[in-house]
Coordinates of C-alpha atoms in Angstrom, one line a residue:
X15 CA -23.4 -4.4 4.0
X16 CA -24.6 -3.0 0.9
X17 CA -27.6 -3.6 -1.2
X18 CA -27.7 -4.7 -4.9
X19 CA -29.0 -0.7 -5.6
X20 CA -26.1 0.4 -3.8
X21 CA -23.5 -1.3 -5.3
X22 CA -24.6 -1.0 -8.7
X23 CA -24.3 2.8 -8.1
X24 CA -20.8 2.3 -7.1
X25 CA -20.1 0.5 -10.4
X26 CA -21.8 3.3 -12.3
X27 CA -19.5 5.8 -10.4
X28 CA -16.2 4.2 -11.1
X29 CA -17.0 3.5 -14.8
X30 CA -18.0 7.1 -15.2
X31 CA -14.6 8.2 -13.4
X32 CA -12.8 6.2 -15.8
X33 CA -14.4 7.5 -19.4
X34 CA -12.6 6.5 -22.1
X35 CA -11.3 3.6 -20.3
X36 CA -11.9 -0.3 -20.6
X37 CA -12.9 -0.7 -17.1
X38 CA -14.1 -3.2 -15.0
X39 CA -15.7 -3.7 -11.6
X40 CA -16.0 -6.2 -9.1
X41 CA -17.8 -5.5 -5.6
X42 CA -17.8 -8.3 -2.7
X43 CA -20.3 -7.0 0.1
X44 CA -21.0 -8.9 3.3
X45 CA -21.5 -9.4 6.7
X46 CA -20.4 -12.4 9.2
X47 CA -21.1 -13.6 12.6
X48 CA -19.3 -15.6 14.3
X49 CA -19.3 -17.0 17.5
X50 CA -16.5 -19.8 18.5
X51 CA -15.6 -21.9 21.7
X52 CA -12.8 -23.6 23.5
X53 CA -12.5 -26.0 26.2
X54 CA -16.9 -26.5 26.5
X55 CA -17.1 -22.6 26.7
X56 CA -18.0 -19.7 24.5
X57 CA -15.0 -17.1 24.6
X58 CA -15.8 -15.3 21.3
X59 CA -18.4 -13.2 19.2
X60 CA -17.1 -11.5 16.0
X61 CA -19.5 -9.5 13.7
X62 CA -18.0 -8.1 10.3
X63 CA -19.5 -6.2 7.7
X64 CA -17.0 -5.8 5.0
X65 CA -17.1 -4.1 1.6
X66 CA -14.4 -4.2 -1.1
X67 CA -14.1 -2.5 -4.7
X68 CA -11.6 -4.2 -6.9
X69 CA -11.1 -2.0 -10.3
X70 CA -9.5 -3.0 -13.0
X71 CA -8.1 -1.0 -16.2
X72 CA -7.0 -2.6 -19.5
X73 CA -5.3 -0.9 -22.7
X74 CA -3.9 -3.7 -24.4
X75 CA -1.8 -6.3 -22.9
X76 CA -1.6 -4.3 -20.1
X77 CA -4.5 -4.7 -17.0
X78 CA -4.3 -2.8 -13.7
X79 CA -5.8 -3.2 -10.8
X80 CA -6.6 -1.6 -7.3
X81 CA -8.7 -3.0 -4.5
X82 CA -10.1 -0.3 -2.1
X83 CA -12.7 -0.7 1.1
X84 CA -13.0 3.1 0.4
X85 CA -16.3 3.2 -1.4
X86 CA -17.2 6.9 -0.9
X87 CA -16.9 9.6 -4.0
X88 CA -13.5 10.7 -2.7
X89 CA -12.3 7.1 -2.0
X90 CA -13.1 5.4 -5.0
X91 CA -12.1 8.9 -7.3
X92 CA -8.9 8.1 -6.3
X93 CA -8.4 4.1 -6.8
X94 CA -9.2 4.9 -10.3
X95 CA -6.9 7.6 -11.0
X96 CA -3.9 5.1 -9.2
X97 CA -5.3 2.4 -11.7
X98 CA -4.7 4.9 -14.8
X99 CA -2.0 6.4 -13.5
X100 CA -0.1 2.7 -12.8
X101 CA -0.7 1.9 -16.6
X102 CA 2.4 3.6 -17.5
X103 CA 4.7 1.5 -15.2
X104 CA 3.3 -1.7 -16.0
X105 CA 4.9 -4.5 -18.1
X106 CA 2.6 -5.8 -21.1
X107 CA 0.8 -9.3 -20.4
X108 CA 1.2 -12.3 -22.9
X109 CA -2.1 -11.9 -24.4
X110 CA -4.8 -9.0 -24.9
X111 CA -7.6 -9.3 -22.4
X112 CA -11.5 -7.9 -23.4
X113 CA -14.5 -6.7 -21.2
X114 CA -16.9 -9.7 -21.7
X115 CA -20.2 -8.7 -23.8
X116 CA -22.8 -10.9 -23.1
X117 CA -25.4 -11.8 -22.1
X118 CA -25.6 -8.3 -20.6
X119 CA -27.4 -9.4 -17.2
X120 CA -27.3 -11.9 -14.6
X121 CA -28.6 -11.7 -11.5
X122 CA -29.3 -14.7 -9.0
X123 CA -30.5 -15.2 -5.5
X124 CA -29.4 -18.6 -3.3
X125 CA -30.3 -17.3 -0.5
X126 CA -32.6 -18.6 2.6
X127 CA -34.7 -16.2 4.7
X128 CA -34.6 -18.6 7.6
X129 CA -30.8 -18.6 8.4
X130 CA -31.3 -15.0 9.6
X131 CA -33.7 -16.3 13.2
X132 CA -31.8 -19.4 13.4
X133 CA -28.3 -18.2 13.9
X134 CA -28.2 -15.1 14.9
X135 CA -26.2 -14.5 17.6
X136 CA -28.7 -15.7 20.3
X137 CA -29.3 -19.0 18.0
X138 CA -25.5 -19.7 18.1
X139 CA -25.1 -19.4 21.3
X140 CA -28.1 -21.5 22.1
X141 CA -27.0 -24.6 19.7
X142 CA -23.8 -24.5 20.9
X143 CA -24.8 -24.6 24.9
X144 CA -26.8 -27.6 23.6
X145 CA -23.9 -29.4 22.0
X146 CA -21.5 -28.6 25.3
X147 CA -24.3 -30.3 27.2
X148 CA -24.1 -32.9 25.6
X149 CA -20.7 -33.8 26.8
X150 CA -19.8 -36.2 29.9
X151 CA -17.0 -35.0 32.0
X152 CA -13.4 -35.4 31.3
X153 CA -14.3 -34.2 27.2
X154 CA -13.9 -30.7 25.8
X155 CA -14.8 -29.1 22.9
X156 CA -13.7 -26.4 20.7
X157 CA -14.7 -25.0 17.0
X158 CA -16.8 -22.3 15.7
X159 CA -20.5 -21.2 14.2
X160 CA -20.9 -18.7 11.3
X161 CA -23.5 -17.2 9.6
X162 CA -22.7 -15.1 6.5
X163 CA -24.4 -13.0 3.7
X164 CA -22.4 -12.3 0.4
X165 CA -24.0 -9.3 -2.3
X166 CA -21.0 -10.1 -5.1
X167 CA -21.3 -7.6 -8.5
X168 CA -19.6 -7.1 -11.3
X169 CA -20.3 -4.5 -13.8
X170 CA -18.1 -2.7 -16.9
X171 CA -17.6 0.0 -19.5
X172 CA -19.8 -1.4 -21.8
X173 CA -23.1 -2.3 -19.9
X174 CA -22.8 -5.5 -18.8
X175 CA -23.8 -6.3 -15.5
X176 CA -24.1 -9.0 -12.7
X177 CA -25.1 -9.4 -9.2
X178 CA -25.4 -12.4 -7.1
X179 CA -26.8 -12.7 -3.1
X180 CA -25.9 -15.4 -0.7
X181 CA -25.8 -16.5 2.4
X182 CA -24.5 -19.6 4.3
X183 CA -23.6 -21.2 7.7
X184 CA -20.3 -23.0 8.5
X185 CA -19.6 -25.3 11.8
X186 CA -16.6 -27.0 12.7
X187 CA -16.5 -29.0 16.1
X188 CA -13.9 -30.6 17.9
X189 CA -14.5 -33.0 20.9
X190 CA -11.2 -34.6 23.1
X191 CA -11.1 -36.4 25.7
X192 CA -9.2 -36.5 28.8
X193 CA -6.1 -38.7 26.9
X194 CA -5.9 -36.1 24.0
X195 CA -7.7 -38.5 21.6
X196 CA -10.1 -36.2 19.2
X197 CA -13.2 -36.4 17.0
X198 CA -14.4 -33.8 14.6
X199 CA -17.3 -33.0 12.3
X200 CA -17.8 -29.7 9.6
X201 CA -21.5 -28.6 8.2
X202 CA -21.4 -26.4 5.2
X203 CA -24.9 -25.2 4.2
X204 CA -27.9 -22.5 3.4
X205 CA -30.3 -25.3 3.8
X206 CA -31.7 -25.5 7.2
X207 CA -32.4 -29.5 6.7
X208 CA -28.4 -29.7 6.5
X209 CA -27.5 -27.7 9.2
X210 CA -27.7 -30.5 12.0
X211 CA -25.8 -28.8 14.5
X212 CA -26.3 -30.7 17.9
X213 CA -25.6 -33.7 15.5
X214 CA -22.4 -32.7 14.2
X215 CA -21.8 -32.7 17.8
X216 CA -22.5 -35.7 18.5
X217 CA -20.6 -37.3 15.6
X218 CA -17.0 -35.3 17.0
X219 CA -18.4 -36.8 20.6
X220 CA -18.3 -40.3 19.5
X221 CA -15.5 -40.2 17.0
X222 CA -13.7 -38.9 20.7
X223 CA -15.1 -41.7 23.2
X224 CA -13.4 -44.0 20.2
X225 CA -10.2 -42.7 19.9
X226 CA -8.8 -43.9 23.0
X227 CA -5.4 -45.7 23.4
X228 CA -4.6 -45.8 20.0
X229 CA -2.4 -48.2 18.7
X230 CA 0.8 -47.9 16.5
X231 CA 1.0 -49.7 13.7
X232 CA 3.7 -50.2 10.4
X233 CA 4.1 -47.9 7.9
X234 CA 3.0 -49.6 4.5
X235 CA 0.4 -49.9 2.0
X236 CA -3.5 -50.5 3.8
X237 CA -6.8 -50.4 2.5
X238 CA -8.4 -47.4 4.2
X239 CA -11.5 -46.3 3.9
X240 CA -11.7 -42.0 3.3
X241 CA -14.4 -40.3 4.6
X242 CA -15.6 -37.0 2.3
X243 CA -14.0 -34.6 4.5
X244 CA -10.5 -36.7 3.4
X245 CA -12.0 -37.1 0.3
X246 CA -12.2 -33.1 -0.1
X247 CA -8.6 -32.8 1.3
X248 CA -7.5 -34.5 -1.5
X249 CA -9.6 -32.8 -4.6
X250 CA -8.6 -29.8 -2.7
X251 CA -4.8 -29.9 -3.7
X252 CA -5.6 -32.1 -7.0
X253 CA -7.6 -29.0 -8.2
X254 CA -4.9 -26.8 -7.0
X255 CA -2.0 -28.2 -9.3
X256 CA -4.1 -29.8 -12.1
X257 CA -7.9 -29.0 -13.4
X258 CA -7.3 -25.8 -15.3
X259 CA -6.3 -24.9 -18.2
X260 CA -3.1 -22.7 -17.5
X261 CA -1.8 -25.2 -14.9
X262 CA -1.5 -27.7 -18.3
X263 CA -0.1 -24.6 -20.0
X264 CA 2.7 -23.9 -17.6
X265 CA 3.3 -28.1 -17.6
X266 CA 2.9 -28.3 -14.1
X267 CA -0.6 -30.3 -14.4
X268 CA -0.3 -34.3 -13.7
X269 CA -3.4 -34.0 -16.6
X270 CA -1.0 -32.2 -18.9
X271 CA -1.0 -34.5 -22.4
X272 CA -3.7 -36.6 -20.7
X273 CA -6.6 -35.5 -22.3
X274 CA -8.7 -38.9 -23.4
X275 CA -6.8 -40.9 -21.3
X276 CA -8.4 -43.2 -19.2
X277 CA -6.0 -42.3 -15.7
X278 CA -9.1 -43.4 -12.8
X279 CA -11.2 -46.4 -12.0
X280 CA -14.1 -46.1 -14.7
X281 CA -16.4 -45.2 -11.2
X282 CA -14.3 -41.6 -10.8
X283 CA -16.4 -38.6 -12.0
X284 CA -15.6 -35.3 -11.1
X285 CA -17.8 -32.8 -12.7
X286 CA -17.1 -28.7 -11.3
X287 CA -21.1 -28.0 -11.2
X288 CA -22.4 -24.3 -10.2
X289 CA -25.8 -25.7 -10.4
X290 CA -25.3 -28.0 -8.1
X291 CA -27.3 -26.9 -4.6
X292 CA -24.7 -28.4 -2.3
X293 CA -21.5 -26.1 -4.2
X294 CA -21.1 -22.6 -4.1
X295 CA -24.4 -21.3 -6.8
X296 CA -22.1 -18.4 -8.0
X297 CA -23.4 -18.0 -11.5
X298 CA -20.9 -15.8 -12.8
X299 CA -17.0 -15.4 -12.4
X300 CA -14.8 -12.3 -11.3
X301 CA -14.1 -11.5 -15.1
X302 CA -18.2 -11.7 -15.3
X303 CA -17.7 -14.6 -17.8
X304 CA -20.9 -16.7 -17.3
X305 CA -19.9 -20.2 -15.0
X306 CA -20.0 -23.3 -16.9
X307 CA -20.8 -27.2 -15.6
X308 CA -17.0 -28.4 -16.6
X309 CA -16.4 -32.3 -16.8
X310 CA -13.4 -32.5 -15.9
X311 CA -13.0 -36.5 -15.2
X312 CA -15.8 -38.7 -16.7
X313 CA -15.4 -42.7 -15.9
X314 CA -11.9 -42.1 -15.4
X315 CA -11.0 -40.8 -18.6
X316 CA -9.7 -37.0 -19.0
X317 CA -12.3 -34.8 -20.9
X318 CA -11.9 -30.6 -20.3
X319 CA -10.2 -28.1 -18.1
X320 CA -11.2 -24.7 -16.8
X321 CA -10.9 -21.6 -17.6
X322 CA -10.4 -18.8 -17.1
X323 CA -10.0 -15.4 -20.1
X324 CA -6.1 -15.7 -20.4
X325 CA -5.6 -19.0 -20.5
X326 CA -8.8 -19.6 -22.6
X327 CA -7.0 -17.2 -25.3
X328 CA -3.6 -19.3 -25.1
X329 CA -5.8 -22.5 -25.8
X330 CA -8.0 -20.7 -28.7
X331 CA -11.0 -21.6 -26.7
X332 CA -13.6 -19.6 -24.4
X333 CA -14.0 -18.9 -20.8
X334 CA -15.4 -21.4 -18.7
X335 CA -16.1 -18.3 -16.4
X336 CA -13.5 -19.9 -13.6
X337 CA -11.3 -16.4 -13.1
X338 CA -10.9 -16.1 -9.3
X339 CA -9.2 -12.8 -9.6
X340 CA -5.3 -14.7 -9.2
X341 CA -3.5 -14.3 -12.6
X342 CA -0.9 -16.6 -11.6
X343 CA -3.3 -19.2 -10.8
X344 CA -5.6 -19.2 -13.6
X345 CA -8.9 -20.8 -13.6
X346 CA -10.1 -22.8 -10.6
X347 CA -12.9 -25.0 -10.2
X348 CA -14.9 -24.1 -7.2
X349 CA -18.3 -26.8 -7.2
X350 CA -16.2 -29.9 -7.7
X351 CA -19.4 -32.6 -7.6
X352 CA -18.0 -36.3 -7.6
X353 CA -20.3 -39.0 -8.4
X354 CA -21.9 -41.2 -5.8
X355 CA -21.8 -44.7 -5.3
X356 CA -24.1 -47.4 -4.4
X357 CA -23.1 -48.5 -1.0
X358 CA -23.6 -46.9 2.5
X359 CA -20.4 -46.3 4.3
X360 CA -21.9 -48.6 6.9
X361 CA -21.8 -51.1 4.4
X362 CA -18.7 -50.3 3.1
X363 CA -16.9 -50.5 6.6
X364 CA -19.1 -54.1 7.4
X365 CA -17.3 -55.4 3.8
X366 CA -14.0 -54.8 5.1
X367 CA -11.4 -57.6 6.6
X368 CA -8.7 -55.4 7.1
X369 CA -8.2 -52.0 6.5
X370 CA -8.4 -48.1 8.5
X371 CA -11.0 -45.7 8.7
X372 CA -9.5 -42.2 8.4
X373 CA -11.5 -39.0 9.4
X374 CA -9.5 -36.6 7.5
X375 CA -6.0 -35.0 6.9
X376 CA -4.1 -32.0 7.3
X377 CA -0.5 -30.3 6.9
X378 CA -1.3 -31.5 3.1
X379 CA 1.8 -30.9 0.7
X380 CA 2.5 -31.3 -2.8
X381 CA 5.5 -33.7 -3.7
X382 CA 5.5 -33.9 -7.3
X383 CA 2.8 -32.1 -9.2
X384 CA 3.1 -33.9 -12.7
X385 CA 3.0 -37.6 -11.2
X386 CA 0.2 -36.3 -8.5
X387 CA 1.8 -37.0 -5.7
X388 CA 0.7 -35.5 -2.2
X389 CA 1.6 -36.0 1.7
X390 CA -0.1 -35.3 4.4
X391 CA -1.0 -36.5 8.3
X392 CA -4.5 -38.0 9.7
X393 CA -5.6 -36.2 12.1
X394 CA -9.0 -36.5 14.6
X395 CA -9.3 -40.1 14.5
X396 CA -8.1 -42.9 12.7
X397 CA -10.1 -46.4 13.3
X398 CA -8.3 -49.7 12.4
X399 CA -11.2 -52.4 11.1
X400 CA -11.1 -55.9 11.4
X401 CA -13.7 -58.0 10.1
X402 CA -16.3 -55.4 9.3
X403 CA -16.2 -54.0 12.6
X404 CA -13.9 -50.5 13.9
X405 CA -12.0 -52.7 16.9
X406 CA -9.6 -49.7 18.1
X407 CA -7.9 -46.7 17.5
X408 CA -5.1 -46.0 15.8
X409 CA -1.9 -43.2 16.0
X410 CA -1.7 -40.8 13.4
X411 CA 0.2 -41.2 10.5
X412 CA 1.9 -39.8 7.0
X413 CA 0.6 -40.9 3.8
X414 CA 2.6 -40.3 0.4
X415 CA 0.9 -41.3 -2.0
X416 CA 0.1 -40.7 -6.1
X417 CA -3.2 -39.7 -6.8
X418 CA -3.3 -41.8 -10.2
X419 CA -2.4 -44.6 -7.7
X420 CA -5.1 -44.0 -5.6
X421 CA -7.8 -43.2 -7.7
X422 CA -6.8 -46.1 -10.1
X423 CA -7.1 -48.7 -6.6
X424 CA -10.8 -47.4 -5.6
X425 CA -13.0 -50.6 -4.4
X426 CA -16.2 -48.6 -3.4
X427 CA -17.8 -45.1 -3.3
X428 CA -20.5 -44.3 -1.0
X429 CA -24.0 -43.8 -2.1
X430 CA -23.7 -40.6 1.0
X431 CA -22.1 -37.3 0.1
X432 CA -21.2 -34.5 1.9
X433 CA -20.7 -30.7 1.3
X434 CA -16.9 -30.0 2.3
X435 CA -14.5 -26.8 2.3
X436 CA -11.7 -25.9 -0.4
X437 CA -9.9 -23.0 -0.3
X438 CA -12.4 -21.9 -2.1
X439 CA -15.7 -23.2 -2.5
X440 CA -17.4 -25.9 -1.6
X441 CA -17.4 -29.3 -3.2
X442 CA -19.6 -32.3 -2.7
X443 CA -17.9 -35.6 -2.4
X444 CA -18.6 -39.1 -1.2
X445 CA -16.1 -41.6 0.9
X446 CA -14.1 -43.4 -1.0
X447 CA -12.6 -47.3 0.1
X448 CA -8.6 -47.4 -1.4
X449 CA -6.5 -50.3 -1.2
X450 CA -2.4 -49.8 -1.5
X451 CA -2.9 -46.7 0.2
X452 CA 1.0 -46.0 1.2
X453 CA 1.4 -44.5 4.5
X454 CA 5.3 -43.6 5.0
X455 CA 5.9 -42.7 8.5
X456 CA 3.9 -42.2 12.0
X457 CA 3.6 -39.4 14.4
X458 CA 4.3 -39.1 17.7
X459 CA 0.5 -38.3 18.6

């Protein structure tokens, strides 16, 4: 991968190639390992070291762009003269885009020195052996370790600057037993305190022993009890089709009009939080707009959107620095934070008389954006409680459900959180206990 010294001489080149030009740069440099395992055995190691140059040209309403892994004179010589020379064939924009000006530096470091011993290759191999060994016979496990750097710059024609380094490790781990019954657990960190490999294991391994001869019950409304990673499922697509400001814009938002209503329980907060350490630090967006801490829910009522340079300009209002680089998309938060509550899980399951503990969803769909409503299957382990105690598993099943439903019929939010996955990003979100949750059909697993 390439160093900050490098890269900057990269965007130095390009902007000199394309004098006269409003140009900007944007440079993603890293390196991955990656080791993964199936059925209690290591089959994989993957290393990557990746570098792409994204350049993009505006005069006027018009903005073109080229992305190139070609980085040498020769290579990145010629991405700009396609980016010029595409100006001519390209329709005009709705609005009239502008290099951002200040402040004319940024630079930021979240990264920890220690990841680099811990899982290298040897390390990942090592904690994974350890995890396997863990297991009795009959159960298998599958997932995979990474370890990653990021060096991500952004420079243009008119001085400005930025330059970010990171690193982080991801783990996903699935344990099954002989009966096909799963468990699974996911780290997301560059904290070694958080990186409790051997037990994520052990959380799949006994989320596995319990899902055993699961039970099929009714479809209907129960109180279930989300854990984050379900949680994060669900901010996942509610971020997707609502939180910014051109989804509102195009009137595909369920926030569109909204803004001051009171839609959640007064306990839902949802604040999109670079400087929080459990999101994705990234100080600065792909348009090099500075990131800003967006409330986006507050007590359940509506308060602001992101942004990101187009759709700011459509609203008469700034950046929010949220551009990921997808014009069609807009703005996206990528640190969504929500705010904790005050009991433990433990004490949230021990409270309940009747309800289902779900581990987390996938095959996630949007029904109807504007009235929020999203479908999706449980999947590795769903726990039916009786009493305050988990008594037995249960099949998998569909929910369909409107989020203004749900997150209007929250009982409790956990005092734990946990970092989890988006498409992009990381967010940081509690469990959450629902009641009227509808589930609509069941599966045959």
């Amino acid at each position: 991968m390439l160093n900050k010294e490098r890269i900057y001489e990269i965007i130095d080149f390009v902007i000199k190639e394309a004098e006269g030009y409003n140009t900007q740069v944007l440079v993603f440099s890293n390196e991955m390992g990656l080791t993964r395992f199936a059925k209690s055995e290591i089959h994989q190691n993957v290393f990557e070291d990746k570098t792409e140059v994204i350049i993009t040209i505006l005069e006027g309403k018009k903005q073109s762009q080229i992305a190139t892994t070609l980085y040498d004179k020769e290579g990145l010589r010629a991405a700009v003269k396609e980016a010029i020379n595409n100006l001519k064939f390209l329709p005009e924009g709705e609005v009239e885009l502008s290099l951002v000006s200040s402040p004319k530096l940024i630079e930021d470091e979240d990264f920890n020195k220690e990841l680099d011993t811990v899982f290298n290759i040897e390390g990942r191999a090592r904690l994974i052996k350890q995890g396997i060994n863990l297991l009795e016979p009959g159960y298998k496990t599958y997932g995979a370790l990474s370890y990653g750097i990021m060096n991500v710059a952004y420079g243009n024609s008119i001085g400005i600057k930025r330059f970010m380094k990171g690193n982080n490790v991801e783990f996903n781990v699935l344990v099954s037993n002989e009966k096909g019954g799963t468990g699974y657990a996911q780290l997301i960190s560059n904290r070694p305190g958080d990186l409790d490999i051997i037990g994520a294991f052990k959380i799949a391994y006994e989320k596995a022993k319990m899902n055993r001869n699961p039970m099929r019950i009714k479809p209907g409304p129960y109180t279930v009890i989300l854990e984050p990673l379900a949680v994060g499922d669900l901010l996942t697509y509610m971020a997707y089709i609502g939180f910014s400001g051109k989804s509102v814009q195009d009137h595909r938002s369920f926030l569109t009009g909204k803004k001051g209503e009171k839609i959640f329980d007064e306990r839902i907060t949802i604040v999109d939080d670079f400087t929080d350490e459990n999101t994705l630090t990234l100080p600065f967006d792909t348009e090099g707009y500075p990131r800003q801490k967006v409330t986006i829910i507050e007590n359940g009522i509506v308060k602001d959107l992101v942004y990101d340079q187009a759709s700011a300009i459509k609203d008469g209002v700034k950046s929010t620095g949220h551009s990921i680089n997808m014009f069609e998309i807009g703005g996206m938060p990528l640190n969504l934070v929500m705010l904790a509550g005050d009991q433990s899980l433990e004490e949230i399951i021990k409270s309940t008389e009747n309800g289902l503990l779900i581990t987390r969803f996938h095959y996630m769909n949007v029904v109807n954006p504007r009235q929020a409503i999203l479908t999706a299957l449980t999947r590795d382990g769903v726990f039916k409680i009786e009493n305050g105690k988990i008594v037995g598993a249960v099949e998998n099943m569909r929910f369909t459900e409107s989020m203004f439903e749900a997150f209007n019929n929250v009982i409790a939010i956990s005092r734990e959180r946990q970092r989890t996955k988006a498409f992009i990003g990381n967010y940081y979100v509690p469990a959450l206990k629902i009641k009227n949750f509808h589930f609509t059909g069941n599966t045959n697993v």
